[in-house]
Coordinates of C-alpha atoms and ligand atoms in Angstrom, one line a residue:
X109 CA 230.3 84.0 60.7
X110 CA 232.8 81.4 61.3
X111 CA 233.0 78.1 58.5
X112 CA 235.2 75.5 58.5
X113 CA 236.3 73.2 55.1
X114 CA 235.0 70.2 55.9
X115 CA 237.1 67.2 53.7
X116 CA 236.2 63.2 53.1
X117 CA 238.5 61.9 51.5
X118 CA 238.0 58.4 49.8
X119 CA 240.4 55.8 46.9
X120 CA 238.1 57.8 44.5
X121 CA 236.9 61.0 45.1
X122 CA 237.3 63.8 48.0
X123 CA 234.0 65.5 49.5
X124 CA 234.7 68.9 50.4
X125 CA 232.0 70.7 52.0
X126 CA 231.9 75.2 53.5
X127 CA 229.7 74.2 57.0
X128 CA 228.9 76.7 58.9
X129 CA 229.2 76.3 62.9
X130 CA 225.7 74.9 63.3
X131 CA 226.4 72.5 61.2
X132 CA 224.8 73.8 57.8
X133 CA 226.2 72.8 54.7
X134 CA 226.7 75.8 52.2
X135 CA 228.0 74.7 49.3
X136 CA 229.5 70.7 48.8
X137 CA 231.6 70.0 46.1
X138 CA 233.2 66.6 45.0
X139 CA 236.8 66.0 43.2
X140 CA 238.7 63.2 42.3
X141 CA 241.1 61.9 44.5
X142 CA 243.5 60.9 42.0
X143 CA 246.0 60.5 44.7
X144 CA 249.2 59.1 41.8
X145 CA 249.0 63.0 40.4
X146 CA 251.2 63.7 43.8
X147 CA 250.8 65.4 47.1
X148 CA 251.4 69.0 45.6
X149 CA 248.5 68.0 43.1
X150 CA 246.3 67.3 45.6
X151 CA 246.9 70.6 47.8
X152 CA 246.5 72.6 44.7
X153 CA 242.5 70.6 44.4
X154 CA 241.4 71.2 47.7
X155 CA 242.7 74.9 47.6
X156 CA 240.9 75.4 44.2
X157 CA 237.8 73.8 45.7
X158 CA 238.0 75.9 49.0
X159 CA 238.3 78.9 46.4
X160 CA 235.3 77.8 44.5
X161 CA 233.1 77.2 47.4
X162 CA 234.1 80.4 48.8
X163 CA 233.0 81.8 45.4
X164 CA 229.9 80.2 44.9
X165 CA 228.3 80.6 48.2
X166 CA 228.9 83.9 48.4
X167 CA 231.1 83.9 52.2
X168 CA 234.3 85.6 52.7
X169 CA 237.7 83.6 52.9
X170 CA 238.4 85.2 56.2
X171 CA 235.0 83.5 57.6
X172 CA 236.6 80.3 57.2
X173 CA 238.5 79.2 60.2
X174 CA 240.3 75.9 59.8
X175 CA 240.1 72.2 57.9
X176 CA 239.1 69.1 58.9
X177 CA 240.2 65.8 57.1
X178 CA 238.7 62.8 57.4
X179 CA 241.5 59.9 56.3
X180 CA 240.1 56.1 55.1
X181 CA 243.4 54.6 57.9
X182 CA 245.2 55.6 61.2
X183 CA 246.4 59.0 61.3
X184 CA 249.1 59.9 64.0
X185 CA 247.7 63.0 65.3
X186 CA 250.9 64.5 67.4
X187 CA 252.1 64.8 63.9
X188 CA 249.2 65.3 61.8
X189 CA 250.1 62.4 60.1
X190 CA 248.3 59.5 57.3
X191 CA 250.2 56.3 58.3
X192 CA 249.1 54.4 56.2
X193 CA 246.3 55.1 53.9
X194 CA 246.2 52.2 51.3
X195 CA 243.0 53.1 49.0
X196 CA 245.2 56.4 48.6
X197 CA 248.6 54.8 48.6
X198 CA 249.6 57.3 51.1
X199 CA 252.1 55.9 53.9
X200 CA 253.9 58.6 56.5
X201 CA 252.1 61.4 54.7
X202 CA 252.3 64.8 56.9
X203 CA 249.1 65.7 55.5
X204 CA 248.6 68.6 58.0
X205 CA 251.6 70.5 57.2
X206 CA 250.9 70.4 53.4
X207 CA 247.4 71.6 53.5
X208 CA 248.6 74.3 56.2
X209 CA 251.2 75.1 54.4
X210 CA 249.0 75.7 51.0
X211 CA 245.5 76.8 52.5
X212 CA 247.2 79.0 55.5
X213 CA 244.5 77.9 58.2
X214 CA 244.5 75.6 60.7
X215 CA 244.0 71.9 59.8
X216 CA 242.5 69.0 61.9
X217 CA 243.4 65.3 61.0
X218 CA 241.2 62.1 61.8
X219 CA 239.9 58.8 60.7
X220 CA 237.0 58.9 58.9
X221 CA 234.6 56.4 60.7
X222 CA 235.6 58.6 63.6
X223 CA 234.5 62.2 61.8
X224 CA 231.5 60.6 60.1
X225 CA 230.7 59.1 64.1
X226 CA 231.2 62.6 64.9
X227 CA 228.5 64.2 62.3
X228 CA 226.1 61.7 63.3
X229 CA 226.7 62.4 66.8
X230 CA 226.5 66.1 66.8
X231 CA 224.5 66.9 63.0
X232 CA 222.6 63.5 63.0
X233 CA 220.7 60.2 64.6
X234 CA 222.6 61.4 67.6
X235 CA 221.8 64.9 68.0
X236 CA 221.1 66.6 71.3
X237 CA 222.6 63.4 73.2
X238 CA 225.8 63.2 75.2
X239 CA 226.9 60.0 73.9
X240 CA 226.5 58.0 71.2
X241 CA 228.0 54.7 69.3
X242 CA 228.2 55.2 65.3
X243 CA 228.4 52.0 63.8
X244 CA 229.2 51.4 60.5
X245 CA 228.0 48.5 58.9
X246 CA 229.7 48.1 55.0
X247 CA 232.6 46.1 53.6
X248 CA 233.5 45.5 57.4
X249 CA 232.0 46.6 60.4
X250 CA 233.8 49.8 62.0
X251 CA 232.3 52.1 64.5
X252 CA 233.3 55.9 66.9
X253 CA 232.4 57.1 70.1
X254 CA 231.6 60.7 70.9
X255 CA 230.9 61.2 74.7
X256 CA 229.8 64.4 75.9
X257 CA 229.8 65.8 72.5
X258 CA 234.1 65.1 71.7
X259 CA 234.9 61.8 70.0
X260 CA 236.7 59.5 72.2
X261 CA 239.6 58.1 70.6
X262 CA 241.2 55.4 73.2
X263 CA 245.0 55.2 73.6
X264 CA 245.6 55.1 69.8
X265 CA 242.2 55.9 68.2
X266 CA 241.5 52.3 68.2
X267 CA 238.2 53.2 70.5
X268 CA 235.0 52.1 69.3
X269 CA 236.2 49.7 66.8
X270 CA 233.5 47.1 67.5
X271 CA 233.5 44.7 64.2
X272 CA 236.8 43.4 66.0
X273 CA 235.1 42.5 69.0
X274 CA 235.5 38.6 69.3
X275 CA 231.7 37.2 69.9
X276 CA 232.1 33.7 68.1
X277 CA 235.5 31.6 69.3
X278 CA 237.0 29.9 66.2
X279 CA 234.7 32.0 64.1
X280 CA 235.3 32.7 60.5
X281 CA 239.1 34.3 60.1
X282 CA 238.7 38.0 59.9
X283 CA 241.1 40.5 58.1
X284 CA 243.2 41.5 61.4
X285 CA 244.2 37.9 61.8
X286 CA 241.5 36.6 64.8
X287 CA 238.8 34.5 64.3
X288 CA 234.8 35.2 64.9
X289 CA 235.2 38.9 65.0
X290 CA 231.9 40.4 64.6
X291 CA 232.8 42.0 61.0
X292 CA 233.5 38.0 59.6
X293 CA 229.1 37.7 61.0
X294 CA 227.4 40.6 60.4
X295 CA 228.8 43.1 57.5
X296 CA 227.8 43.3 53.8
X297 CA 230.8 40.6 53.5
X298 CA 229.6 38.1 55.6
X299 CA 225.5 38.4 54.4
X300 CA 227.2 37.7 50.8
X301 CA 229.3 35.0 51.8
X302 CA 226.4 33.1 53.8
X303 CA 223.9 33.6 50.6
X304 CA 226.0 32.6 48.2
X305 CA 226.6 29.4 50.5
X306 CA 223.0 28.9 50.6
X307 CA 222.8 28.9 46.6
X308 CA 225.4 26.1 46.7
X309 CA 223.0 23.8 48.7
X310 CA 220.4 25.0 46.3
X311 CA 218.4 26.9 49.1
X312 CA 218.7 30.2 46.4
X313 CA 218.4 30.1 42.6
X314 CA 221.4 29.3 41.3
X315 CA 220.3 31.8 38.5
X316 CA 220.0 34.8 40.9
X317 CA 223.0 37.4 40.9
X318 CA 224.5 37.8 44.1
X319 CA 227.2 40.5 44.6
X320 CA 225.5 43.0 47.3
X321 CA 224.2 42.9 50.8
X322 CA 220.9 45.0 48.8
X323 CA 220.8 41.4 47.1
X324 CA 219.7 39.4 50.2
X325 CA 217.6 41.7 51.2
X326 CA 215.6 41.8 48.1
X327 CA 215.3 37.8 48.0
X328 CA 214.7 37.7 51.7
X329 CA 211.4 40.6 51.1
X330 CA 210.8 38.3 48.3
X331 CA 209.9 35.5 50.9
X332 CA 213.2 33.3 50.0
X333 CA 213.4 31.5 53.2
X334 CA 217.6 31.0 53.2
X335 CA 217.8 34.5 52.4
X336 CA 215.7 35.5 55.7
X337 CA 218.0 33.1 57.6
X338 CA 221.3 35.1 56.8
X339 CA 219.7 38.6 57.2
X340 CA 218.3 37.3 60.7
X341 CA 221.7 35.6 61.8
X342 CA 223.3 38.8 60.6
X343 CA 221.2 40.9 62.6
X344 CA 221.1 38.7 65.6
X345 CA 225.3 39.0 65.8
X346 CA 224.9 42.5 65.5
X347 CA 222.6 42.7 68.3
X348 CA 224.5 40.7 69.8
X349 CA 227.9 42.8 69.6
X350 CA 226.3 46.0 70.3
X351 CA 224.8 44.7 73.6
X352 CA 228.4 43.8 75.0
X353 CA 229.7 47.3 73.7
X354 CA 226.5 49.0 75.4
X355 CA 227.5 47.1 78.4
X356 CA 230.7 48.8 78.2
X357 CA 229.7 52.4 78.0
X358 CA 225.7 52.7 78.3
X359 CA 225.4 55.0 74.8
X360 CA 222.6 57.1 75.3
X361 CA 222.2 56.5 71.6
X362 CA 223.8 53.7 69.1
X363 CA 223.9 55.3 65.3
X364 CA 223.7 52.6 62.5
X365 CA 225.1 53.6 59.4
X366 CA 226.9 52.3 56.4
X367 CA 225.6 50.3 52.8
X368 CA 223.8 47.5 55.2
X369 CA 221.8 50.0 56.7
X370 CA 220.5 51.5 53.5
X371 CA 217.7 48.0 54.0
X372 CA 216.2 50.2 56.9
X373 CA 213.8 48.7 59.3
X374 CA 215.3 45.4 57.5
X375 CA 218.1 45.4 59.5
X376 CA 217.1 48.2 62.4
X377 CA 214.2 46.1 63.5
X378 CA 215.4 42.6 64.1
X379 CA 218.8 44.4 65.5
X380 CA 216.6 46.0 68.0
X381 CA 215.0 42.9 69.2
X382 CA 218.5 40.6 69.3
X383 CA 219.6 43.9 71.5
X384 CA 217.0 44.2 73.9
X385 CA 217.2 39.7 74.0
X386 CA 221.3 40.2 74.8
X387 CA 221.7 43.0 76.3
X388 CA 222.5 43.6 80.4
X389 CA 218.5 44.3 81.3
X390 CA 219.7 47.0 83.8
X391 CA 220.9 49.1 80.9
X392 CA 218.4 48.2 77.6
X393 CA 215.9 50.7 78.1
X394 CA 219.1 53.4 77.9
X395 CA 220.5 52.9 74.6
X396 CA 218.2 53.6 71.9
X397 CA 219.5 52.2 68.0
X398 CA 218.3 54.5 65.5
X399 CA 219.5 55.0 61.6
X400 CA 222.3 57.3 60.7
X401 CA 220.3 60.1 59.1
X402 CA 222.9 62.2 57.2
X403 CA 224.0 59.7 54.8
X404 CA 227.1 61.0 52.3
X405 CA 227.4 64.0 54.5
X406 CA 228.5 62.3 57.8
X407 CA 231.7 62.6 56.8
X408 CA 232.7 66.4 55.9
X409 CA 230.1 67.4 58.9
X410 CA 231.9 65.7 61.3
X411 CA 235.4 67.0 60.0
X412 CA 234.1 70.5 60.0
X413 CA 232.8 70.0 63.2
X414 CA 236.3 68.4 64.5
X415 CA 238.5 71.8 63.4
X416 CA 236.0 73.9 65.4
X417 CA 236.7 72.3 68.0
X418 CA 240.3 72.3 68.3
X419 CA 240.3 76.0 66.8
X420 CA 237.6 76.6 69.4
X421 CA 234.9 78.1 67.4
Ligands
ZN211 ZN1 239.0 41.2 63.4

């Protein structure tokens, strides 16, 4: 049987997860990143949490065949290299030596929008197709592409990064320094920034707590009319932004994941229509949107999945 260590690691804790090379999980187990205990520190953790899974599910340590990491930043993967991961506070870190180095397998590096695009793809919403869009909808908006079952990285593994697609001209200012990117419309940030303008003009209860996404929903389900308004507009950009990527590459399948999706047909359903409304009528039938189905798990699926590949499992 051949398993890989699948890793996600976050600023707080690191999923580490024995999958098998179907894609089963067999044992998952979750430690804190602590990333200021040092570089040796954290190779020591993931080797003691390789050993334990080992342990508890009963495989061999020669079934397992390689590592895959999934990084929150760019990696530089001629060098197996973090270049900057700023939750962890690592910069120029050669994480694929040091877990070779300690674990004595083969390790695969990536970013981890674009392992968790590849769970989905392969584990997930997009299962069985031969190319999909993962979409992330939280904080920001990020997104991968896997075509014919490998992701597809771009130049410099800036492929797929659709919340910096430019759909409003003089738009809000976004992190990377544009204006009207589609992150500054539709993520978690912008649905809290436009309802909390709303309870300025007094359109919300002053009295009414807004510090998630989950928020607006609720007062929008609750029939708040300004609420409704932003979760629409949010949708509609969205829509909107994932017709001109479709345009682009005709996904057999877009994935929506993140915190914003957790509101379900909330969000799925008006995305759908702004799609079908926006997108290049030639193509809309193609690409279907669907819900990212694996949740937490996206992440140390996909990375498993990425070392058998370049191991060739
Ligand atoms: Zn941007």
């Amino acid at each position: 049987m051949n398993i890989f260590l699948g890793l996600d690691i976050g600023g707080t804790t690191v999923k580490a997860a024995l999958v098998t090379e179907s894609g089963e999980i067999l044992h998952k187990h979750e430690f804190p990143t602590n990333a200021n205990a040092g570089l040796d520190d954290f190779c020591e953790r993931t080797y003691q949490a390789l050993s334990l899974g080992v342990k508890e599910s009963g495989c061999s340590l020669q079934d397992v065949r390689g590592v895959g990491v999934g990084i929150p930043g760019p990696v530089d993967l001629n060098t197996g290299t973090v270049i900057e991961a700023v939750n962890l506070g690592w910069t120029n870190v050669p994480v694929v030596k040091l877990l070779k180095d300690r674990l004595g397998l083969p390790v695969a590096l990536e970013n981890d929008a674009n392992v968790a695009a590849l769970g989905e793809a392969w584990r997930g919403a997009g299962s069985g197709s031969e190319s999909a869009l993962c979409v992330v909808v939280g904080t920001g908006v990020g997104g991968g592409i896997v075509l014919n079952g490998h992701l597809y990285r771009g130049a410099h593994g800036g492929a797929g990064e659709i919340g910096h697609l430019m759909v409003l001209r003089d738009g809000p200012l976004c992190n990377c320094g544009n204006h009207g990117c589609l992150e500054t419309l539709a993520s978690a940030t912008a649905i809290i920034r436009e309802a909390k303008n709303a309870q300025t003009r007094g359109e919300i209860p002053a009295n009414r707590v807004i510090s998630g996404a989950q928020d607006v929903f609720a007062l929008a389900d609750a029939g708040n009319l300004a609420a409704r308004k932003v979760i629409t507009d949010a949708a509609e950009w969205l829509g909107y932004g994932l017709g001109l990527a479709a345009c682009t590459l005709n996904p057999e399948v877009i994935v929506l994941g993140g915190g914003v999706s957790r509101a379900k047909d909330a969000l799925l359903l008006p995305v759908r229509e702004a799609f079908a409304r926006y997108v290049f009528p030639v193509i809309r039938d193609d690409s279907r949107i669907e819900l990212a189905t694996l949740g937490n798990d996206a992440g140390v699926i996909g990375s498993a999945r990425l070392i058998a590949q370049q191991v060739g499992a």
